[in-house]
């Protein structure tokens, strides 16, 4: 039987340590940059988009044009399984990615609205509506 | 030989095997083709070799329907015709444009695209487009990138090729002038068509000069090549033998007027900056400029209510040139150039001149950019703008008619009642929305569509493509001319040009006008006896 050498132990240790370090680092990164475990799904969705003046304005216009409310927007977003699951994870990055995929899906399925001529996905407009309400609150 | 008809004695008679009226793309192509076969071809031109304001005024008319620009600036009345201000954008019609589609009124041509391709091949030569090919390598090169840019099965890639542009008058003048088989008569305006007593053939054309001299033109066959407005105007004005006009026994002359419906300002804000939108800008294939564009797929065109539509990359300036492009100096300079082409000065000469001198650097920057663009060196734009050019459904209520006003020759002027249907408009809107959905679905950007989902047509502009007013159909109740462009009921009277198009497709008409002229020339060579 082959003996363990110092070199093989070092290599073996490194092989085990690298994935662990990656896992730990990734977890730490997500915690620092995106994970907000203390927040509810609704709170994360309300905060994940930057509420710039343009986004808020877009949200108001959308609500005015469709006669809808921010609560309905929130319910619609929470009703999308992928978005809800990403938001439940508490990771802002994962939520943003899910929102982006949902927007693409909206365009594919024709769930779009024209705001001042701009053709926008329903999901991103719902998010803009949340931003508008957040700023008003 | 070129003869100014004003030099001939009043009441002279001119004769030949074939008399062609009009020296635009169709008339000049026919003349070149026919002189290979006939020894005595006559070509009549209303104007001179250069632009003359007095003759151009004969084109004035009234816009009665949708705003279509003015009738006297959308076409030109001198040797070379409207090719004198043509931009050169060319593409053959799509195969589906020739097909009769079940349930779609007035669809289809009397022949297929496959039968017509040999004439397109020859037309490529006249328009200086290189060798005919169904698609260039640029389309294949662009396909993978475009798939990432737009996630939609509603579009196909297509291409436009650009003629230099060929100014037919300038380009072919020497060739025509040197032919001893052709006589070109300038300043000859056809004012009447004489018909045999039995009403079955044309016996002569009556022509006049603006100075009042009269002439008679006799030939074995006659071809009218004066464009989509003037062809019906001449026919409707000739009421001596037929009270409703020549070829108008079924009240079709002037009806079915079509144009391409242009909408500008489809903007795209790119989401992925690395996309190289240059693949949709102008490329050089040898010396030929080629531009790739989107078009509605065949499946879309077949859908009820839908039609062909091209989506073409337009405003593609880099950021540092936007202010130069928008500067009053450059706008004034462009105005000078446009008027210079007509050998005129701008109406507000002093103001325009001062504006040009205000910012010569802006003009120099734009000229430099335009040169680099021609050389295929233009840079990636910041924002992208498309424009649409959509097909219009043939509609009998959209028409050219005569008004009570008369021109200097005492001939009634044309009125243009251009009608755009809700379906025509919706096709444009749906095409723009499909582009927006496709770009959004690919995650490559967001699109602004300058149209609303309502009946507003104000953003639809003319493309100055006058078509359909003497449409082609084998049934005299559905067309003014038959498949050989012969006026129904008249054995020796033919029409060439876009007025015979039964449908207009989505592409610029000049290439098809030339191809049809080549086809008609072959027919005349085979059927008209040499003198």
XYZ file of C-alpha atoms in Angstrom, chain B residues 6-529:
524
model
C -39.462 73.081 -80.149
C -37.109 73.254 -83.138
C -39.538 71.350 -85.369
C -42.229 72.987 -87.425
C -45.684 73.203 -85.906
C -47.972 70.242 -86.694
C -45.065 67.952 -87.597
C -45.618 64.224 -87.550
C -43.138 61.912 -85.880
C -43.073 58.199 -86.616
C -41.447 54.975 -85.446
C -42.022 51.352 -84.546
C -42.446 52.033 -80.850
C -43.226 55.323 -79.132
C -42.225 55.553 -75.461
C -43.606 58.397 -73.353
C -41.450 59.368 -70.392
C -37.697 59.239 -69.750
C -37.520 57.876 -66.213
C -36.215 54.471 -65.116
C -38.874 52.577 -67.106
C -38.734 54.665 -70.294
C -34.936 54.706 -70.560
C -34.662 50.979 -69.826
C -37.246 50.252 -72.523
C -35.445 52.488 -75.007
C -32.117 50.733 -74.437
C -33.701 47.292 -74.735
C -35.849 48.094 -77.750
C -33.113 49.726 -79.812
C -31.387 46.328 -79.827
C -34.281 45.083 -81.909
C -36.052 48.010 -83.567
C -34.434 50.519 -85.888
C -36.769 53.418 -85.160
C -37.732 53.944 -81.559
C -39.191 57.262 -80.435
C -38.742 58.514 -76.855
C -40.731 61.538 -75.675
C -39.696 63.650 -72.700
C -41.856 66.409 -71.249
C -38.886 68.361 -69.913
C -35.383 69.109 -71.117
C -32.039 67.587 -70.250
C -31.940 69.622 -67.050
C -34.479 70.804 -64.488
C -36.824 73.562 -65.728
C -39.233 75.174 -63.304
C -41.904 75.869 -65.916
C -42.110 72.210 -66.947
C -41.945 71.026 -63.326
C -45.049 73.088 -62.577
C -46.993 70.703 -64.826
C -46.663 68.229 -61.946
C -48.490 70.423 -59.466
C -51.684 68.973 -58.082
C -53.870 68.829 -55.015
C -53.537 66.592 -51.977
C -57.044 65.515 -51.027
C -56.464 62.646 -48.617
C -53.685 61.715 -46.188
C -50.748 64.147 -46.381
C -48.495 62.774 -49.081
C -46.008 65.586 -49.638
C -46.558 67.831 -52.627
C -47.070 66.332 -56.059
C -44.528 68.639 -57.698
C -41.622 67.826 -55.379
C -42.159 64.078 -55.045
C -41.277 63.517 -58.715
C -39.111 65.219 -61.305
C -40.020 66.088 -64.870
C -36.836 66.130 -66.922
C -34.543 63.631 -68.656
C -33.985 60.785 -66.166
C -37.265 61.512 -64.383
C -37.525 60.877 -60.677
C -34.262 58.902 -60.659
C -32.708 62.393 -60.584
C -33.458 62.544 -56.841
C -33.653 58.846 -56.037
C -31.697 57.575 -52.988
C -30.892 54.241 -54.662
C -32.267 51.791 -52.077
C -33.163 48.562 -53.896
C -34.547 45.121 -53.155
C -36.645 42.694 -55.141
C -40.182 42.012 -54.027
C -40.637 38.937 -51.816
C -42.063 35.739 -53.302
C -45.185 36.110 -51.166
C -45.906 39.502 -52.773
C -46.607 37.710 -56.047
C -48.855 35.032 -54.512
C -52.626 35.293 -54.462
C -53.554 34.732 -50.811
C -56.844 33.028 -50.130
C -59.412 35.352 -48.636
C -57.342 38.460 -49.316
C -58.903 40.780 -51.881
C -56.736 42.059 -54.749
C -53.728 39.954 -53.725
C -51.156 38.447 -56.072
C -49.577 39.177 -59.427
C -50.350 37.310 -62.669
C -46.951 35.590 -62.464
C -44.670 34.211 -59.768
C -41.406 35.592 -58.481
C -39.559 32.617 -59.974
C -40.791 33.637 -63.420
C -39.720 37.206 -62.735
C -36.201 36.581 -61.382
C -34.518 36.571 -64.836
C -35.764 40.145 -65.291
C -34.507 41.142 -61.854
C -31.096 39.815 -62.915
C -31.062 42.169 -65.887
C -32.479 45.038 -63.825
C -29.515 44.698 -61.431
C -27.284 45.692 -64.331
C -29.303 48.809 -65.168
C -29.340 49.898 -61.532
C -25.605 49.119 -61.130
C -26.144 46.708 -58.236
C -23.622 44.043 -59.225
C -24.625 40.439 -59.817
C -28.107 39.341 -58.758
C -28.059 37.139 -55.672
C -30.834 36.084 -53.362
C -28.863 37.079 -50.239
C -25.371 38.302 -49.481
C -22.892 36.762 -47.047
C -23.658 39.613 -44.628
C -26.974 38.019 -43.715
C -25.314 34.704 -42.799
C -22.596 36.528 -40.851
C -25.170 38.555 -38.943
C -27.559 35.723 -38.129
C -25.949 34.431 -34.855
C -25.631 37.922 -33.352
C -29.132 38.872 -34.404
C -30.502 35.753 -32.694
C -29.071 37.085 -29.435
C -30.401 40.547 -30.133
C -33.994 39.690 -30.866
C -35.933 36.722 -29.506
C -38.813 36.513 -31.958
C -39.994 34.309 -34.773
C -41.980 37.185 -36.266
C -39.006 38.539 -38.210
C -36.594 37.387 -40.871
C -33.410 39.042 -41.998
C -33.418 40.801 -45.319
C -31.124 43.165 -47.166
C -31.226 46.277 -49.286
C -28.614 47.044 -51.889
C -27.843 50.593 -52.854
C -27.515 51.791 -56.397
C -24.811 54.549 -56.694
C -27.691 55.829 -57.253
C -27.983 55.500 -60.992
C -29.307 58.761 -62.413
C -30.757 57.149 -65.506
C -30.646 60.360 -67.554
C -26.998 61.087 -66.845
C -25.846 57.472 -66.838
C -27.388 56.407 -70.137
C -27.569 59.690 -72.030
C -24.422 59.146 -74.125
C -25.466 55.606 -75.008
C -28.921 56.731 -76.078
C -27.654 59.816 -77.853
C -25.205 57.816 -79.954
C -27.813 55.309 -81.123
C -28.970 55.826 -84.687
C -32.025 53.720 -83.889
C -33.497 56.116 -81.370
C -34.854 59.640 -81.519
C -35.384 61.430 -78.207
C -37.741 64.385 -78.399
C -37.482 66.869 -75.530
C -40.261 69.221 -74.371
C -42.937 66.948 -75.844
C -46.003 66.726 -73.580
C -48.621 64.132 -74.493
C -52.025 65.777 -74.273
C -54.264 63.320 -76.097
C -54.423 59.729 -77.282
C -56.096 59.071 -80.645
C -57.955 55.780 -80.845
C -59.125 53.840 -83.938
C -62.813 54.092 -84.847
C -63.426 50.577 -83.574
C -61.874 51.565 -80.242
C -59.494 48.618 -80.395
C -56.112 50.305 -80.837
C -54.260 53.579 -80.480
C -53.539 55.356 -83.764
C -51.503 58.339 -82.584
C -50.423 60.466 -79.650
C -51.021 64.201 -79.692
C -48.176 66.162 -78.125
C -47.646 69.843 -77.396
C -44.913 72.140 -76.199
C -45.417 74.763 -73.537
C -44.993 77.363 -76.302
C -48.083 75.951 -78.018
C -46.657 73.896 -80.907
C -48.557 70.716 -81.688
C -47.212 67.365 -82.896
C -48.511 63.974 -83.798
C -46.650 60.782 -82.964
C -47.487 57.603 -84.874
C -46.093 54.158 -84.091
C -46.976 50.483 -84.189
C -47.060 50.339 -80.400
C -47.094 52.913 -77.626
C -45.807 52.692 -74.055
C -46.749 55.131 -71.322
C -43.996 55.459 -68.675
C -44.832 58.587 -66.708
C -45.206 57.283 -63.150
C -47.989 56.430 -60.729
C -49.603 59.873 -60.762
C -49.059 60.979 -64.342
C -50.013 57.720 -66.082
C -53.595 57.791 -64.764
C -53.746 61.560 -65.194
C -53.010 61.236 -68.918
C -55.483 58.368 -69.358
C -58.266 60.161 -67.478
C -57.691 63.366 -69.430
C -58.057 61.662 -72.822
C -61.853 61.584 -73.180
C -62.262 62.214 -76.905
C -62.892 58.537 -77.725
C -63.808 57.127 -74.328
C -65.900 59.477 -72.166
C -64.381 58.176 -68.909
C -60.821 58.107 -70.217
C -58.590 55.642 -72.031
C -58.531 52.164 -70.466
C -61.108 53.226 -67.922
C -64.122 51.228 -69.067
C -64.322 49.585 -65.645
C -63.592 52.708 -63.604
C -60.238 51.404 -62.405
C -57.814 54.025 -63.732
C -56.399 56.041 -60.848
C -57.854 53.731 -58.190
C -55.810 51.468 -55.891
C -53.208 54.161 -55.255
C -50.611 52.769 -52.833
C -47.504 54.153 -51.196
C -45.147 52.661 -48.670
C -46.119 53.709 -45.186
C -43.120 55.175 -43.429
C -42.878 55.608 -39.656
C -39.737 57.058 -38.125
C -38.476 57.116 -34.560
C -38.604 53.513 -33.334
C -35.875 53.986 -30.733
C -33.944 51.277 -28.928
C -32.125 51.820 -25.665
C -29.577 48.984 -25.718
C -29.355 46.960 -22.516
C -26.224 45.131 -23.562
C -23.629 47.602 -24.740
C -21.416 45.039 -26.389
C -23.886 44.447 -29.218
C -22.388 45.511 -32.462
C -25.221 47.300 -34.164
C -22.895 48.068 -37.048
C -23.991 44.804 -38.569
C -27.256 46.593 -39.337
C -25.506 49.640 -40.788
C -24.233 49.968 -44.352
C -21.553 47.485 -45.479
C -19.572 47.489 -48.661
C -19.654 44.438 -50.878
C -17.031 45.408 -53.398
C -18.315 48.795 -54.465
C -21.956 48.049 -53.672
C -23.436 49.319 -50.428
C -25.511 46.686 -48.643
C -27.678 47.101 -45.555
C -29.250 44.356 -43.485
C -32.702 44.895 -42.038
C -35.585 42.978 -40.481
C -38.775 42.140 -42.293
C -42.021 40.535 -41.217
C -41.724 36.768 -41.643
C -43.766 34.972 -44.288
C -45.973 33.457 -41.577
C -46.766 36.920 -40.248
C -47.536 38.306 -43.729
C -49.965 35.440 -44.310
C -51.969 36.264 -41.173
C -55.275 38.041 -41.742
C -54.801 41.792 -41.580
C -51.028 41.628 -41.687
C -48.725 42.732 -44.527
C -45.093 43.078 -45.330
C -42.998 45.524 -43.335
C -39.291 46.382 -43.294
C -37.593 47.566 -40.111
C -34.479 49.442 -41.078
C -31.738 50.893 -38.874
C -31.810 54.617 -39.375
C -30.279 57.367 -37.262
C -26.929 55.918 -36.356
C -24.761 58.845 -35.414
C -22.136 58.598 -32.690
C -22.751 60.835 -29.691
C -20.143 63.466 -30.508
C -21.869 64.223 -33.816
C -25.410 64.587 -32.514
C -25.063 68.306 -31.890
C -23.429 68.802 -35.296
C -26.285 66.950 -36.960
C -28.881 69.014 -35.113
C -27.083 72.325 -35.647
C -28.879 75.018 -37.672
C -25.717 75.325 -39.791
C -25.875 71.717 -40.974
C -29.638 71.914 -41.546
C -29.099 75.041 -43.661
C -26.287 73.338 -45.548
C -28.565 70.377 -46.317
C -31.175 72.809 -47.620
C -28.590 74.354 -49.940
C -27.652 70.919 -51.264
C -31.266 69.914 -51.863
C -32.002 73.083 -53.795
C -28.696 72.888 -55.661
C -29.727 69.485 -56.981
C -32.755 71.206 -58.481
C -30.477 73.985 -59.777
C -32.284 76.494 -57.602
C -31.461 78.727 -54.680
C -33.239 78.342 -51.341
C -36.183 80.736 -50.932
C -34.718 82.354 -47.767
C -31.285 82.675 -49.295
C -29.812 85.291 -46.920
C -30.891 83.573 -43.708
C -29.783 80.184 -44.964
C -26.390 81.507 -46.065
C -25.795 83.176 -42.706
C -26.768 79.993 -40.861
C -24.241 77.988 -42.882
C -21.447 80.446 -42.058
C -22.323 80.344 -38.352
C -20.835 76.914 -37.698
C -18.635 75.554 -40.501
C -17.042 73.076 -38.045
C -20.371 71.272 -37.589
C -20.718 70.950 -41.357
C -17.152 69.692 -41.732
C -17.686 67.127 -38.953
C -20.836 65.795 -40.556
C -19.330 65.648 -44.034
C -16.323 63.790 -42.634
C -18.616 61.322 -40.910
C -20.729 60.775 -43.998
C -17.586 60.040 -46.000
C -16.375 57.537 -43.387
C -19.846 55.973 -43.412
C -19.622 55.490 -47.177
C -16.252 53.866 -46.705
C -17.762 51.469 -44.129
C -15.906 52.989 -41.174
C -18.835 54.378 -39.156
C -18.683 53.817 -35.408
C -21.058 52.130 -32.949
C -23.974 54.430 -32.087
C -25.109 55.222 -28.546
C -28.787 54.735 -29.225
C -30.390 53.006 -32.138
C -33.310 54.152 -34.188
C -35.313 52.122 -36.649
C -37.856 53.200 -39.168
C -40.629 51.131 -40.662
C -41.632 50.897 -44.281
C -44.868 48.986 -44.512
C -46.964 47.616 -47.290
C -50.358 49.120 -47.992
C -53.331 46.977 -48.968
C -54.764 47.731 -52.438
C -57.808 49.894 -51.846
C -60.084 51.163 -54.654
C -61.058 54.274 -52.685
C -57.434 55.409 -52.480
C -57.017 57.139 -55.803
C -55.660 59.667 -58.244
C -58.403 61.736 -59.854
C -58.714 64.913 -61.866
C -59.468 68.272 -60.303
C -60.996 71.255 -62.072
C -57.677 73.111 -62.094
C -55.772 73.021 -65.382
C -52.061 73.322 -66.141
C -50.320 75.547 -68.697
C -51.286 73.108 -71.462
C -54.968 73.245 -70.538
C -54.820 69.704 -69.138
C -56.694 69.011 -65.887
C -54.437 68.592 -62.904
C -54.240 65.542 -60.661
C -55.690 65.267 -57.197
C -54.347 62.618 -54.857
C -56.805 61.124 -52.393
C -54.487 58.791 -50.481
C -56.409 56.622 -48.039
C -54.764 54.566 -45.336
C -56.950 51.910 -43.750
C -57.078 50.971 -40.091
C -55.610 47.600 -41.085
C -52.652 49.263 -42.857
C -51.943 51.295 -39.755
C -52.371 48.385 -37.369
C -49.893 46.335 -39.379
C -47.243 48.991 -38.727
C -48.119 49.161 -35.051
C -48.048 45.392 -34.643
C -44.691 45.184 -36.432
C -43.180 47.822 -34.142
C -44.622 46.117 -31.062
C -43.264 42.751 -32.192
C -39.815 44.330 -32.459
C -40.206 45.736 -28.949
C -41.273 42.361 -27.554
C -38.459 40.530 -29.352
C -35.771 42.910 -28.079
C -37.190 42.814 -24.561
C -37.437 39.018 -24.569
C -33.787 38.764 -25.593
C -32.856 41.120 -22.771
C -31.031 43.320 -25.231
C -32.907 46.562 -24.668
C -36.159 48.444 -24.466
C -37.954 50.004 -27.404
C -39.946 53.196 -27.735
C -42.740 53.017 -30.290
C -44.010 56.386 -31.530
C -47.503 55.059 -32.233
C -50.465 54.354 -30.034
C -52.882 51.472 -30.269
C -55.579 53.673 -31.751
C -56.584 55.051 -35.133
C -54.191 57.984 -35.223
C -52.371 58.025 -38.576
C -50.564 61.321 -38.182
C -47.134 59.716 -37.809
C -47.419 57.825 -41.113
C -45.410 59.509 -43.831
C -45.202 59.023 -47.574
C -42.211 57.222 -49.051
C -42.930 58.958 -52.395
C -43.572 55.585 -53.994
C -46.634 56.045 -56.191
C -48.039 52.645 -57.144
C -51.092 50.729 -58.299
C -53.076 53.316 -60.277
C -53.188 51.286 -63.519
C -52.965 47.903 -61.850
C -52.145 44.645 -63.611
C -54.680 41.832 -63.703
C -55.762 39.348 -66.346
C -59.411 40.187 -65.656
C -60.325 43.600 -67.160
C -62.729 44.103 -64.263
C -59.845 43.952 -61.807
C -57.016 45.523 -63.741
C -56.255 48.237 -66.284
C -53.447 46.250 -67.940
C -52.969 42.535 -68.523
C -49.955 40.406 -67.559
C -48.000 41.890 -70.479
C -48.744 45.437 -69.333
C -51.074 45.922 -72.302
C -54.112 48.091 -71.632
C -57.176 45.850 -71.744
C -59.090 46.376 -74.969
C -56.313 48.229 -76.799
C -54.112 46.032 -78.971
C -51.026 48.246 -79.104
C -51.070 50.393 -75.982
C -48.888 49.497 -72.984
C -48.035 50.964 -69.598
C -44.747 50.595 -67.728
C -43.784 51.657 -64.234
C -45.042 51.251 -60.694
C -48.591 52.228 -61.687
C -49.059 48.639 -62.912
C -48.068 47.044 -59.571
C -51.098 45.068 -58.297
C -49.532 45.035 -54.815
C -46.637 47.105 -53.551
C -44.807 44.794 -51.156
C -42.531 46.382 -48.578
C -39.559 47.356 -50.754
C -38.671 50.402 -52.833
C -40.177 50.108 -56.306
C -37.430 51.229 -58.724
C -35.742 47.852 -59.172
C -39.101 46.219 -59.925
C -40.005 49.075 -62.299
C -36.822 48.397 -64.263
C -37.342 44.612 -64.222
C -40.905 45.058 -65.488
C -39.638 47.357 -68.253
C -37.127 44.695 -69.337
C -39.915 42.112 -69.351
C -42.184 44.372 -71.385
C -39.357 45.035 -73.845
C -38.988 41.280 -74.417
C -42.714 41.037 -75.048
C -42.663 43.933 -77.524
C -39.669 42.465 -79.340
C -41.594 39.222 -79.739
C -44.951 40.685 -80.742
C -44.480 43.996 -82.547
C -43.441 43.841 -86.176
